[in-house]
Coordinates of C-alpha atoms in Angstrom, one line a residue:
M1 CA 0.0 0.0 0.0
D2 CA 1.3 3.4 -1.0
M3 CA 1.8 5.9 1.9
S4 CA 0.8 9.5 1.6
A5 CA 3.3 12.3 2.3
A6 CA 1.6 12.9 5.7
D7 CA 1.9 9.2 6.6
V8 CA 5.6 9.3 5.6
K9 CA 6.2 12.4 7.8
R10 CA 4.4 10.8 10.8
A11 CA 6.3 7.6 10.4
A12 CA 9.6 9.5 10.3
S13 CA 8.8 11.5 13.4
A14 CA 7.9 8.3 15.2
Q15 CA 11.4 6.9 14.6
P16 CA 13.9 7.6 17.4
Q17 CA 15.9 10.7 16.5
T18 CA 19.6 11.0 17.4
P19 CA 19.9 14.1 19.6
P20 CA 22.4 16.7 18.6
P21 CA 25.7 16.4 20.5
E22 CA 26.2 18.4 23.7
L23 CA 29.3 20.5 23.3
N24 CA 30.9 23.3 25.2
G25 CA 31.1 26.8 23.6
S26 CA 34.7 26.4 22.5
E27 CA 33.9 23.1 20.8
I28 CA 30.9 24.7 19.1
L29 CA 33.0 27.7 17.9
V30 CA 35.6 25.4 16.4
R31 CA 33.0 23.2 14.7
C32 CA 31.4 26.4 13.2
L33 CA 34.7 27.6 11.8
Q34 CA 35.3 24.1 10.3
A35 CA 31.8 24.2 8.7
E36 CA 32.7 27.6 7.2
G37 CA 35.8 26.1 5.6
V38 CA 38.2 28.3 7.7
K39 CA 41.8 27.2 7.0
Y40 CA 43.7 29.8 9.1
V41 CA 43.2 31.8 12.2
W42 CA 45.7 34.5 13.2
G43 CA 45.7 35.2 16.9
Y44 CA 47.3 35.7 20.3
P45 CA 46.2 33.8 23.4
G46 CA 45.1 35.2 26.7
G47 CA 43.1 34.2 29.8
A48 CA 39.6 34.9 28.3
V49 CA 40.2 32.7 25.2
L50 CA 42.2 29.7 26.7
Y51 CA 39.2 27.3 26.4
I52 CA 39.0 28.2 22.7
Y53 CA 42.8 27.7 22.3
D54 CA 42.5 24.3 24.0
E55 CA 39.9 23.2 21.4
L56 CA 42.1 24.5 18.6
F57 CA 44.9 22.4 19.9
K58 CA 42.8 19.3 19.7
Q59 CA 42.1 19.5 16.0
E60 CA 44.1 19.7 12.8
S61 CA 41.9 21.1 10.0
I62 CA 42.3 24.8 11.1
R63 CA 45.9 26.1 11.4
H64 CA 46.4 28.8 14.0
V65 CA 49.2 31.3 13.4
L66 CA 50.7 32.9 16.5
V67 CA 51.4 36.6 15.7
R68 CA 53.6 38.8 18.0
H69 CA 51.0 41.6 18.3
E70 CA 47.2 41.5 18.0
Q71 CA 47.2 44.3 15.4
A72 CA 49.2 42.0 13.1
A73 CA 46.5 39.3 13.7
A74 CA 43.9 41.5 12.2
H75 CA 46.1 42.7 9.4
A76 CA 47.2 39.2 8.4
A77 CA 43.6 38.0 8.3
D78 CA 42.8 41.1 6.3
G79 CA 45.6 40.5 3.8
Y80 CA 44.5 36.9 3.4
A81 CA 40.9 38.0 2.7
R82 CA 42.0 40.6 0.1
A83 CA 44.1 38.2 -1.8
T84 CA 41.7 35.3 -1.8
G85 CA 38.2 36.8 -1.6
E86 CA 37.5 34.5 1.4
V87 CA 36.6 35.6 4.9
G88 CA 39.7 36.2 7.1
V89 CA 39.5 35.2 10.7
C90 CA 41.5 36.4 13.8
L91 CA 41.3 35.6 17.5
V92 CA 42.2 37.9 20.4
T93 CA 41.7 38.0 24.1
S94 CA 39.7 40.5 26.1
G95 CA 40.8 44.0 27.1
P96 CA 44.1 44.9 25.5
G97 CA 43.8 42.1 23.1
V98 CA 40.8 43.7 21.6
T99 CA 42.1 47.3 21.7
N100 CA 45.4 46.2 20.1
A101 CA 43.4 44.7 17.2
L102 CA 41.3 47.8 16.8
T103 CA 43.6 49.4 14.2
G104 CA 43.5 46.3 12.1
I105 CA 39.7 46.1 12.4
A106 CA 39.3 49.7 11.3
T107 CA 41.7 49.2 8.4
A108 CA 39.5 46.3 7.1
Y109 CA 36.3 48.3 7.6
M110 CA 37.5 51.3 5.6
D111 CA 38.5 49.1 2.7
S112 CA 35.5 46.8 2.9
T113 CA 37.3 43.5 3.7
P114 CA 35.3 40.5 4.8
M115 CA 36.6 39.4 8.2
V116 CA 35.4 37.8 11.4
V117 CA 37.1 38.9 14.6
L118 CA 36.7 36.5 17.5
C119 CA 37.2 38.2 20.9
G120 CA 37.4 36.9 24.4
Q121 CA 35.4 38.7 27.1
V122 CA 35.3 38.5 30.9
P123 CA 32.6 36.1 32.3
T124 CA 29.0 37.5 31.8
P125 CA 28.5 38.1 35.6
A126 CA 31.6 40.4 35.6
I127 CA 30.6 42.5 32.5
G128 CA 30.3 46.1 33.5
L129 CA 32.1 45.7 36.8
D130 CA 35.6 46.8 35.6
A131 CA 36.9 43.3 35.8
F132 CA 40.5 42.5 35.0
Q133 CA 41.1 42.9 31.3
E134 CA 37.6 44.0 30.6
C135 CA 36.6 46.6 28.0
D136 CA 33.3 47.4 26.2
T137 CA 34.2 45.6 23.0
V138 CA 30.8 46.2 21.4
G139 CA 30.9 49.9 22.2
I140 CA 34.6 50.4 21.2
T141 CA 34.3 48.5 17.9
R142 CA 30.8 49.8 16.9
P143 CA 32.1 52.7 14.7
V144 CA 34.6 50.4 12.8
V145 CA 32.7 47.2 12.1
K146 CA 29.9 46.2 9.8
H147 CA 28.2 44.5 12.8
N148 CA 29.1 43.1 16.2
F149 CA 27.7 40.6 18.6
L150 CA 28.0 39.9 22.3
V151 CA 27.0 36.3 22.9
K152 CA 25.5 35.9 26.4
D153 CA 24.0 32.4 25.9
V154 CA 26.0 29.4 24.5
R155 CA 22.8 28.3 22.8
D156 CA 23.0 31.3 20.5
L157 CA 26.7 30.8 19.6
A158 CA 26.3 28.7 16.4
L159 CA 23.6 30.9 14.9
T160 CA 25.7 34.0 15.7
V161 CA 28.7 32.6 13.9
K162 CA 26.6 31.8 10.9
K163 CA 25.2 35.3 10.9
A164 CA 28.7 36.8 11.3
F165 CA 30.1 35.1 8.3
H166 CA 27.0 35.8 6.2
I167 CA 27.2 39.5 7.0
A168 CA 30.9 39.8 6.5
R169 CA 30.9 38.3 3.0
T170 CA 27.7 39.7 1.5
G171 CA 26.6 43.1 0.4
R172 CA 29.4 45.6 1.0
P173 CA 31.9 43.3 2.8
G174 CA 33.3 44.2 6.1
P175 CA 34.6 43.0 9.5
V176 CA 32.2 41.5 12.0
V177 CA 33.1 41.1 15.7
I178 CA 31.9 38.2 17.9
D179 CA 32.5 38.9 21.6
I180 CA 32.5 35.7 23.6
P181 CA 32.5 35.8 27.4
K182 CA 34.7 33.2 29.1
D183 CA 31.8 31.4 30.7
V184 CA 30.0 31.0 27.4
S185 CA 33.1 29.4 25.9
V186 CA 32.9 26.6 28.6
A187 CA 29.1 26.3 29.0
T188 CA 27.5 23.4 27.1
A189 CA 24.6 23.2 24.6
A190 CA 23.3 21.0 21.9
F191 CA 25.2 21.8 18.7
A192 CA 23.6 22.1 15.2
Y193 CA 25.1 24.4 12.6
P194 CA 22.5 25.9 10.2
A195 CA 23.0 25.2 6.6
T196 CA 21.5 28.5 5.5
I197 CA 20.6 31.8 7.1
E198 CA 17.9 34.4 6.6
M199 CA 17.9 37.7 8.4
R200 CA 14.8 39.8 8.1
S201 CA 16.7 43.0 8.9
Y202 CA 19.6 42.3 6.5
N203 CA 18.9 41.7 2.8
P204 CA 21.4 43.4 0.6
V205 CA 20.4 44.1 -3.0
R206 CA 22.4 42.3 -5.7
R207 CA 20.5 43.0 -8.9
G208 CA 20.4 46.6 -10.1
H209 CA 17.1 48.3 -11.1
G210 CA 16.4 47.5 -14.7
G211 CA 14.9 50.9 -15.4
Q212 CA 18.0 52.7 -14.0
I213 CA 20.3 50.5 -16.1
R214 CA 18.4 51.3 -19.2
K215 CA 18.8 55.0 -18.4
A216 CA 22.5 54.5 -18.0
V217 CA 22.8 52.7 -21.3
Q218 CA 21.0 55.6 -23.1
L219 CA 23.2 58.2 -21.4
L220 CA 26.4 56.3 -22.3
L221 CA 25.4 55.9 -25.9
Q222 CA 24.7 59.7 -26.2
A223 CA 28.0 60.7 -24.5
R224 CA 30.6 62.6 -26.4
R225 CA 33.2 62.5 -23.7
P226 CA 32.5 59.3 -21.7
Y227 CA 34.8 58.3 -18.9
L228 CA 35.0 55.1 -16.8
Y229 CA 35.9 55.6 -13.1
T230 CA 36.5 52.4 -11.2
G231 CA 37.3 51.5 -7.6
G232 CA 37.8 48.7 -5.1
G233 CA 34.2 47.5 -5.5
V234 CA 35.2 46.0 -8.9
I235 CA 37.8 43.9 -7.0
A236 CA 35.5 42.9 -4.2
S237 CA 32.8 41.7 -6.5
G238 CA 35.1 39.8 -8.8
A239 CA 34.0 41.9 -11.7
A240 CA 37.3 42.5 -13.5
A241 CA 36.3 40.4 -16.6
E242 CA 33.0 42.3 -16.9
L243 CA 34.7 45.6 -16.5
R244 CA 37.2 44.8 -19.3
E245 CA 34.4 43.7 -21.6
L246 CA 32.5 47.0 -20.9
L247 CA 35.6 49.0 -21.6
D248 CA 36.1 47.4 -24.9
L249 CA 32.4 48.0 -25.8
L250 CA 32.5 51.7 -24.9
G251 CA 36.0 52.4 -26.3
C252 CA 36.4 55.3 -23.8
P253 CA 39.3 56.2 -21.5
A254 CA 39.3 54.7 -18.0
T255 CA 40.9 55.2 -14.6
S256 CA 41.1 53.5 -11.3
T257 CA 41.4 54.5 -7.7
L258 CA 44.3 53.3 -5.5
M259 CA 42.0 50.4 -4.3
G260 CA 40.9 49.4 -7.8
L261 CA 44.3 48.9 -9.4
G262 CA 44.4 45.6 -11.3
G263 CA 40.7 45.7 -12.2
I264 CA 41.8 47.1 -15.6
P265 CA 45.1 45.8 -16.9
A266 CA 47.8 48.5 -16.8
S267 CA 48.7 47.6 -20.3
H268 CA 45.2 48.3 -21.7
P269 CA 45.5 51.1 -24.2
N270 CA 42.4 52.9 -22.7
F271 CA 43.8 52.9 -19.1
L272 CA 45.0 56.3 -18.0
G273 CA 46.5 55.2 -14.7
M274 CA 45.4 56.0 -11.2
L275 CA 43.6 59.3 -10.5
G276 CA 43.4 61.5 -7.4
M277 CA 45.9 63.2 -5.1
H278 CA 48.8 61.4 -6.7
G279 CA 47.1 60.4 -9.9
T280 CA 48.3 61.0 -13.4
Y281 CA 47.8 64.3 -15.3
E282 CA 45.7 62.7 -17.9
A283 CA 43.5 60.7 -15.5
N284 CA 42.6 63.8 -13.4
N285 CA 42.0 66.1 -16.4
A286 CA 39.7 63.5 -18.0
M287 CA 37.8 63.2 -14.8
Q288 CA 37.2 66.9 -14.7
H289 CA 36.3 67.4 -18.4
C290 CA 34.2 64.3 -19.3
D291 CA 30.5 64.8 -20.0
V292 CA 29.3 61.4 -18.8
L293 CA 31.0 59.7 -15.9
L294 CA 30.4 56.1 -15.1
A295 CA 31.5 55.4 -11.5
V296 CA 31.8 51.7 -10.8
G297 CA 32.4 50.5 -7.2
A298 CA 34.1 53.8 -6.2
R299 CA 33.0 56.4 -3.6
F300 CA 34.3 59.8 -4.7
D301 CA 36.4 60.2 -1.6
D302 CA 38.5 63.3 -0.8
R303 CA 41.8 61.7 -2.1
V304 CA 40.1 61.1 -5.5
I305 CA 38.2 64.2 -6.4
G306 CA 39.7 66.8 -4.1
N307 CA 37.6 69.8 -3.4
T308 CA 33.9 68.9 -4.1
A309 CA 33.0 72.5 -5.0
D310 CA 35.7 72.6 -7.6
F311 CA 34.6 69.2 -8.9
A312 CA 31.1 70.4 -9.3
K313 CA 32.1 73.5 -11.4
V314 CA 32.0 71.3 -14.6
E315 CA 28.6 70.0 -15.7
R316 CA 28.6 66.3 -16.3
K317 CA 26.1 63.5 -15.9
I318 CA 27.1 60.9 -13.4
I319 CA 26.1 57.2 -13.3
H320 CA 27.0 55.5 -10.0
I321 CA 27.0 51.7 -9.5
D322 CA 27.5 50.6 -5.9
I323 CA 26.4 47.8 -3.6
D324 CA 26.1 50.2 -0.7
P325 CA 23.3 52.8 -1.1
S326 CA 24.8 55.0 1.6
S327 CA 27.8 55.6 -0.7
I328 CA 25.7 57.0 -3.5
S329 CA 25.4 60.8 -3.5
K330 CA 27.3 60.9 -0.2
R331 CA 29.8 63.5 -1.4
V332 CA 28.8 64.1 -5.0
K333 CA 25.2 64.2 -6.3
V334 CA 24.7 61.7 -9.0
D335 CA 22.1 61.6 -11.8
I336 CA 21.5 57.8 -12.2
P337 CA 22.1 55.8 -9.0
I338 CA 22.2 52.0 -9.5
V339 CA 22.3 50.0 -6.3
G340 CA 23.5 46.4 -6.7
D341 CA 26.4 44.1 -6.9
V342 CA 28.9 45.5 -9.4
K343 CA 29.3 42.1 -11.2
D344 CA 25.6 41.6 -11.6
V345 CA 24.9 45.2 -12.7
L346 CA 27.8 45.2 -15.3
Q347 CA 26.5 41.9 -16.8
E348 CA 23.1 43.5 -17.4
L349 CA 24.6 46.7 -18.6
I350 CA 26.7 44.9 -21.1
T351 CA 23.7 42.9 -22.3
Q352 CA 21.7 46.0 -22.9
L353 CA 24.6 47.8 -24.7
R354 CA 25.0 44.8 -27.0
E355 CA 21.3 44.8 -27.8
A356 CA 21.1 48.6 -28.4
Q357 CA 20.4 49.7 -32.0
T358 CA 22.8 52.7 -31.7
R359 CA 26.4 53.2 -31.0
P360 CA 28.4 56.1 -29.5
D361 CA 29.3 59.0 -31.8
A362 CA 32.6 57.8 -33.3
Q363 CA 33.7 61.2 -34.4
A364 CA 33.1 62.7 -31.0
L365 CA 34.9 59.9 -29.3
A366 CA 37.9 60.4 -31.6
G367 CA 38.0 64.0 -30.6
W368 CA 37.9 63.1 -27.0
W369 CA 40.8 60.7 -27.4
S370 CA 42.8 63.4 -29.2
Q371 CA 42.4 65.6 -26.1
V372 CA 43.4 62.7 -23.8
D373 CA 46.5 61.9 -25.8
A374 CA 47.5 65.5 -25.6
W375 CA 47.3 65.3 -21.8
R376 CA 49.3 62.0 -21.9
K377 CA 52.2 63.8 -23.7
R378 CA 52.9 65.7 -20.5
R379 CA 54.6 62.5 -19.2
C380 CA 53.8 63.4 -15.7
L381 CA 55.4 60.3 -14.2
A382 CA 58.8 60.9 -15.9
Y383 CA 61.7 61.4 -13.5
R384 CA 65.4 62.2 -13.7
P385 CA 67.5 59.0 -13.4
S386 CA 70.8 59.1 -11.4
D387 CA 73.9 57.0 -11.4
K388 CA 74.8 58.2 -7.9
L389 CA 71.5 58.1 -6.0
I390 CA 69.0 55.3 -6.0
K391 CA 65.7 56.7 -7.3
P392 CA 62.7 54.9 -5.6
Q393 CA 60.7 55.0 -8.8
A394 CA 63.5 53.0 -10.5
V395 CA 63.4 50.3 -7.8
I396 CA 59.7 49.8 -8.3
E397 CA 60.1 49.8 -12.1
K398 CA 62.8 47.2 -11.9
L399 CA 60.8 45.1 -9.4
C400 CA 57.8 45.2 -11.9
E401 CA 60.1 44.2 -14.8
L402 CA 61.5 41.2 -12.9
T403 CA 58.2 39.9 -11.5
Q404 CA 55.9 40.4 -14.5
G405 CA 54.9 37.0 -15.8
R406 CA 55.6 35.6 -12.4
D407 CA 52.8 34.8 -9.9
A408 CA 53.5 37.9 -7.7
Y409 CA 51.6 39.8 -5.0
I410 CA 52.6 43.2 -3.9
T411 CA 51.7 44.6 -0.5
S412 CA 52.7 48.1 0.8
D413 CA 52.7 50.1 3.9
V414 CA 51.6 53.8 3.8
G415 CA 53.6 56.7 2.6
Q416 CA 55.6 57.8 -0.4
H417 CA 56.6 54.2 -1.2
Q418 CA 52.9 53.3 -1.4
M419 CA 52.3 56.0 -4.0
W420 CA 55.4 55.1 -6.0
A421 CA 54.2 51.4 -6.0
A422 CA 50.8 52.4 -7.3
Q423 CA 52.3 54.7 -10.0
Y424 CA 55.1 52.6 -11.3
Y425 CA 54.2 48.9 -10.7
R426 CA 51.9 47.9 -13.6
F427 CA 49.2 45.7 -12.2
E428 CA 47.6 43.4 -14.8
E429 CA 45.3 41.4 -12.6
P430 CA 43.0 42.0 -9.6
R431 CA 43.8 41.1 -6.0
R432 CA 47.6 41.4 -6.6
W433 CA 47.9 44.9 -5.0
I434 CA 47.2 44.8 -1.3
N435 CA 47.4 48.1 0.7
S436 CA 45.6 50.2 3.2
G437 CA 43.7 52.8 1.2
G438 CA 40.9 54.2 3.4
L439 CA 42.6 54.3 6.8
G440 CA 46.1 54.7 5.6
T441 CA 47.6 52.4 8.2
M442 CA 51.4 52.3 8.7
G443 CA 52.6 48.8 9.6
V444 CA 50.2 46.8 7.4
G445 CA 52.6 45.7 4.8
L446 CA 54.5 42.8 6.5
P447 CA 51.4 41.3 8.2
F448 CA 49.5 41.6 4.9
A449 CA 52.4 39.7 3.2
M450 CA 52.4 37.0 5.9
G451 CA 48.7 36.3 5.4
I452 CA 49.0 36.2 1.6
K453 CA 52.0 33.9 1.7
L454 CA 50.1 31.3 3.7
A455 CA 47.3 31.5 1.2
K456 CA 49.5 31.5 -1.8
P457 CA 52.7 29.6 -0.8
E458 CA 53.9 29.1 -4.4
S459 CA 53.6 32.9 -5.2
D460 CA 56.2 35.6 -4.9
V461 CA 55.0 38.0 -2.2
F462 CA 56.8 41.4 -1.9
C463 CA 56.2 44.0 0.8
I464 CA 57.1 47.5 -0.3
T465 CA 57.7 49.6 2.7
G466 CA 59.7 52.4 4.3
E467 CA 62.0 52.6 7.2
G468 CA 59.3 54.3 9.3
S469 CA 56.4 52.0 8.4
I470 CA 58.3 48.7 8.7
Q471 CA 59.1 49.4 12.4
M472 CA 55.4 49.5 13.3
C473 CA 55.0 45.7 13.0
I474 CA 58.6 44.6 12.6
Q475 CA 58.2 42.0 15.4
E476 CA 56.3 39.9 12.9
L477 CA 59.6 38.9 11.3
S478 CA 59.5 36.3 14.2
T479 CA 56.1 35.0 12.9
C480 CA 57.6 34.7 9.4
L481 CA 60.3 32.5 10.7
Q482 CA 58.1 30.3 12.9
Y483 CA 55.5 29.6 10.1
N484 CA 57.9 29.6 7.2
T485 CA 56.4 32.4 5.2
P486 CA 59.3 33.6 3.1
V487 CA 58.2 37.1 2.0
K488 CA 60.5 39.7 0.4
I489 CA 60.7 43.1 2.0
V490 CA 61.8 46.0 -0.1
S491 CA 62.4 49.0 2.2
L492 CA 62.8 52.3 0.4
N493 CA 64.9 53.8 3.1
N494 CA 65.2 57.6 2.7
R495 CA 65.8 58.3 6.4
Y496 CA 62.7 60.4 6.6
L497 CA 59.0 59.9 7.2
G498 CA 58.9 60.6 3.5
M499 CA 55.3 61.8 2.9
V500 CA 55.4 63.9 6.1
R501 CA 58.7 65.5 4.9
Q502 CA 57.2 66.2 1.4
W503 CA 54.2 68.0 2.9
Q504 CA 56.5 69.9 5.3
E505 CA 58.7 71.0 2.3
I506 CA 55.7 72.2 0.2
Q507 CA 53.3 73.6 2.8
Y508 CA 55.4 74.3 5.9
G509 CA 58.3 76.2 4.6
G510 CA 60.8 73.3 4.8
R511 CA 60.4 73.0 8.6
Y512 CA 61.0 69.3 9.0
S513 CA 59.4 68.9 12.4
H514 CA 60.1 65.4 13.8
S515 CA 60.1 63.7 10.4
Y516 CA 63.8 62.9 10.2
M517 CA 64.7 59.3 11.3
D518 CA 68.1 59.8 13.0
A519 CA 68.3 56.7 15.1
L520 CA 67.6 53.9 12.7
P521 CA 68.7 50.3 13.4
D522 CA 70.9 48.3 11.1
F523 CA 68.1 46.5 9.2
V524 CA 70.5 43.9 7.8
K525 CA 71.6 42.8 11.2
L526 CA 68.1 43.0 12.5
A527 CA 66.8 40.8 9.8
E528 CA 69.6 38.3 10.5
A529 CA 68.8 38.4 14.2
Y530 CA 65.3 37.2 13.4
G531 CA 66.8 34.4 11.3
H532 CA 66.4 35.9 7.8
V533 CA 68.5 37.3 5.0
G534 CA 69.4 41.0 5.0
L535 CA 70.8 42.9 2.0
L536 CA 72.1 46.5 2.0
V537 CA 71.7 48.3 -1.3
E538 CA 73.4 51.6 -1.7
K539 CA 74.2 52.0 -5.4
P540 CA 71.9 52.2 -8.4
G541 CA 73.9 49.6 -10.1
D542 CA 73.2 47.1 -7.3
V543 CA 69.4 47.3 -7.3
E544 CA 68.7 44.7 -10.0
G545 CA 71.2 42.2 -8.6
A546 CA 69.7 42.5 -5.1
L547 CA 66.2 42.0 -6.4
R548 CA 67.2 39.0 -8.4
E549 CA 68.9 37.5 -5.3
A550 CA 65.8 38.0 -3.2
I551 CA 63.6 36.3 -5.9
K552 CA 66.1 33.4 -6.1
L553 CA 65.9 32.7 -2.4
T554 CA 62.5 31.1 -2.5
D555 CA 62.7 29.6 0.9
R556 CA 64.0 32.6 2.9
T557 CA 62.5 35.9 4.0
V558 CA 64.7 38.6 2.6
F559 CA 65.0 42.2 3.8
L560 CA 66.3 44.6 1.3
D561 CA 67.5 47.9 2.9
V562 CA 67.5 50.1 -0.2
R563 CA 69.0 53.5 0.5
T564 CA 67.1 55.9 -1.7
D565 CA 67.4 59.6 -2.6
P566 CA 66.1 61.4 0.5
T567 CA 65.0 64.5 -1.5
E568 CA 62.7 62.7 -4.0
N569 CA 59.0 63.6 -3.9
V570 CA 55.8 62.0 -5.3
W571 CA 54.5 63.8 -8.3
P572 CA 51.9 64.8 -9.4
M573 CA 50.4 66.0 -6.2
V574 CA 47.1 67.7 -5.4
Q575 CA 47.2 69.6 -2.2
A576 CA 44.4 69.3 0.4
G577 CA 41.5 71.6 -0.5
K578 CA 42.5 72.0 -4.1
G579 CA 40.7 70.7 -7.2
I580 CA 42.0 67.6 -9.0
T581 CA 43.3 69.6 -12.0
E582 CA 45.2 71.9 -9.7
M583 CA 48.2 69.6 -9.7
L584 CA 51.7 70.3 -8.6
L585 CA 54.0 68.7 -11.2
R586 CA 57.7 68.0 -11.2
S587 CA 59.4 71.4 -11.8
E588 CA 62.5 70.4 -13.7
E589 CA 62.5 69.7 -17.5
L590 CA 63.2 66.1 -18.4

């Protein structure tokens, strides 16, 4: 006799069910991380997380990396996430563990990196009583996270972890903090990890509005001076292929923010280089003189468009595609807002462009390119070579030459070296350029590189830094040794806090207040003390040989102390408060 669906359901419910296992909170947390496919956790133990560390010790699928400072734990997880597109995970204890990690959390937040930060907390009865190593983690982190949770009941832990990973990786990505009191980590509950998650209050839009996309297509086809302005959202959404297809369809010039480099190949004939404060002459002028601007995954921040009043002086129509509705018309009013995932929106935009009966005005576009080519002739990135002093630009160019065609990742710290890397290293692929754009965090370069090297062990990973930035997290050389992450550090050592010195030269009458580094360590000996290879490079003719030696030593971390011209500045430069076409250019004739 056939059974009805109701009969089957009743029969199944009558069968004895295996109850879910009773686990303590630490076991639950580790099981959740395993279910999410987490491979690495960067962290530093402390009293509030020792039960969690005990469970990590008992398993082998997740590798824990012991950093030497909690800031580096967040940075390494951040770098891993940027290079792979996966969620980075770090683990810190309560109180100073959390506050030490805060800079790394804020760095990830500003650059929209998917990350889950696991924090220990004092036992729930002690919260609010100024217990030893207590701080208000939820309150302190609220301004610099996408979301945070304080878990007060072990029965809520598994669902909270599922929510955290979902929030971190969807919509506009970002860091999510889970604050776990010590008693929750030892309390027991039945464990079941949800396969899917639905949150009524959180449903980010993926598909753009069809009507808005049609308006954008019409505007682009009518444009006489179209311009494509791209940012980090292209990288985050994995939309580089769609972006290149769109660029070939439109045939217009294109630019990228610091965070978007690699989304368009540097070798693409339509690419004008980076724009903004240290952008190229042609990229900035095209931004100011286009008649239709298509902004894709970028946010019109102050380092890109300069003074908003000056930017608004020129009439142009603006189309803005972004996953985050709060980023649209935040600093610049746009004409056609399209909220949605960049990849999905570009796919629909491309489809509609291909189906359109008309094409852009070829004659107008040719005239626009004539103007752009005239700006290109300014050769704004040209510099005077020297056979006596090492020019930092030449170091980056040589590194680019030696690593092109190799599987290379480039991280940087923050300062002049960061801008030279962005200007002179020609990124052909996305997720190969890892730096702190929004927060501008000194010290990120080495932890970024550590995180990437674990994820990409067969790849060359170079950290471009300065003698100021590298000392912020230099203790992580110890981590590199312990976990065999042989990264290559290229320190452009000009004996100054270079970007500070440049501003002091230009805007403060050459009064170099506390920007000169007059007590530097011997970086070669320091690298050797940590068990690595140190190379001192003082002559222009020795740069290539030193870089080749570093590349050849595939199983060793190498620190190149490259003594560069201390007077060299980053050009072009747009001073704060100026318009993007009010650029300071190199004064000497080349």
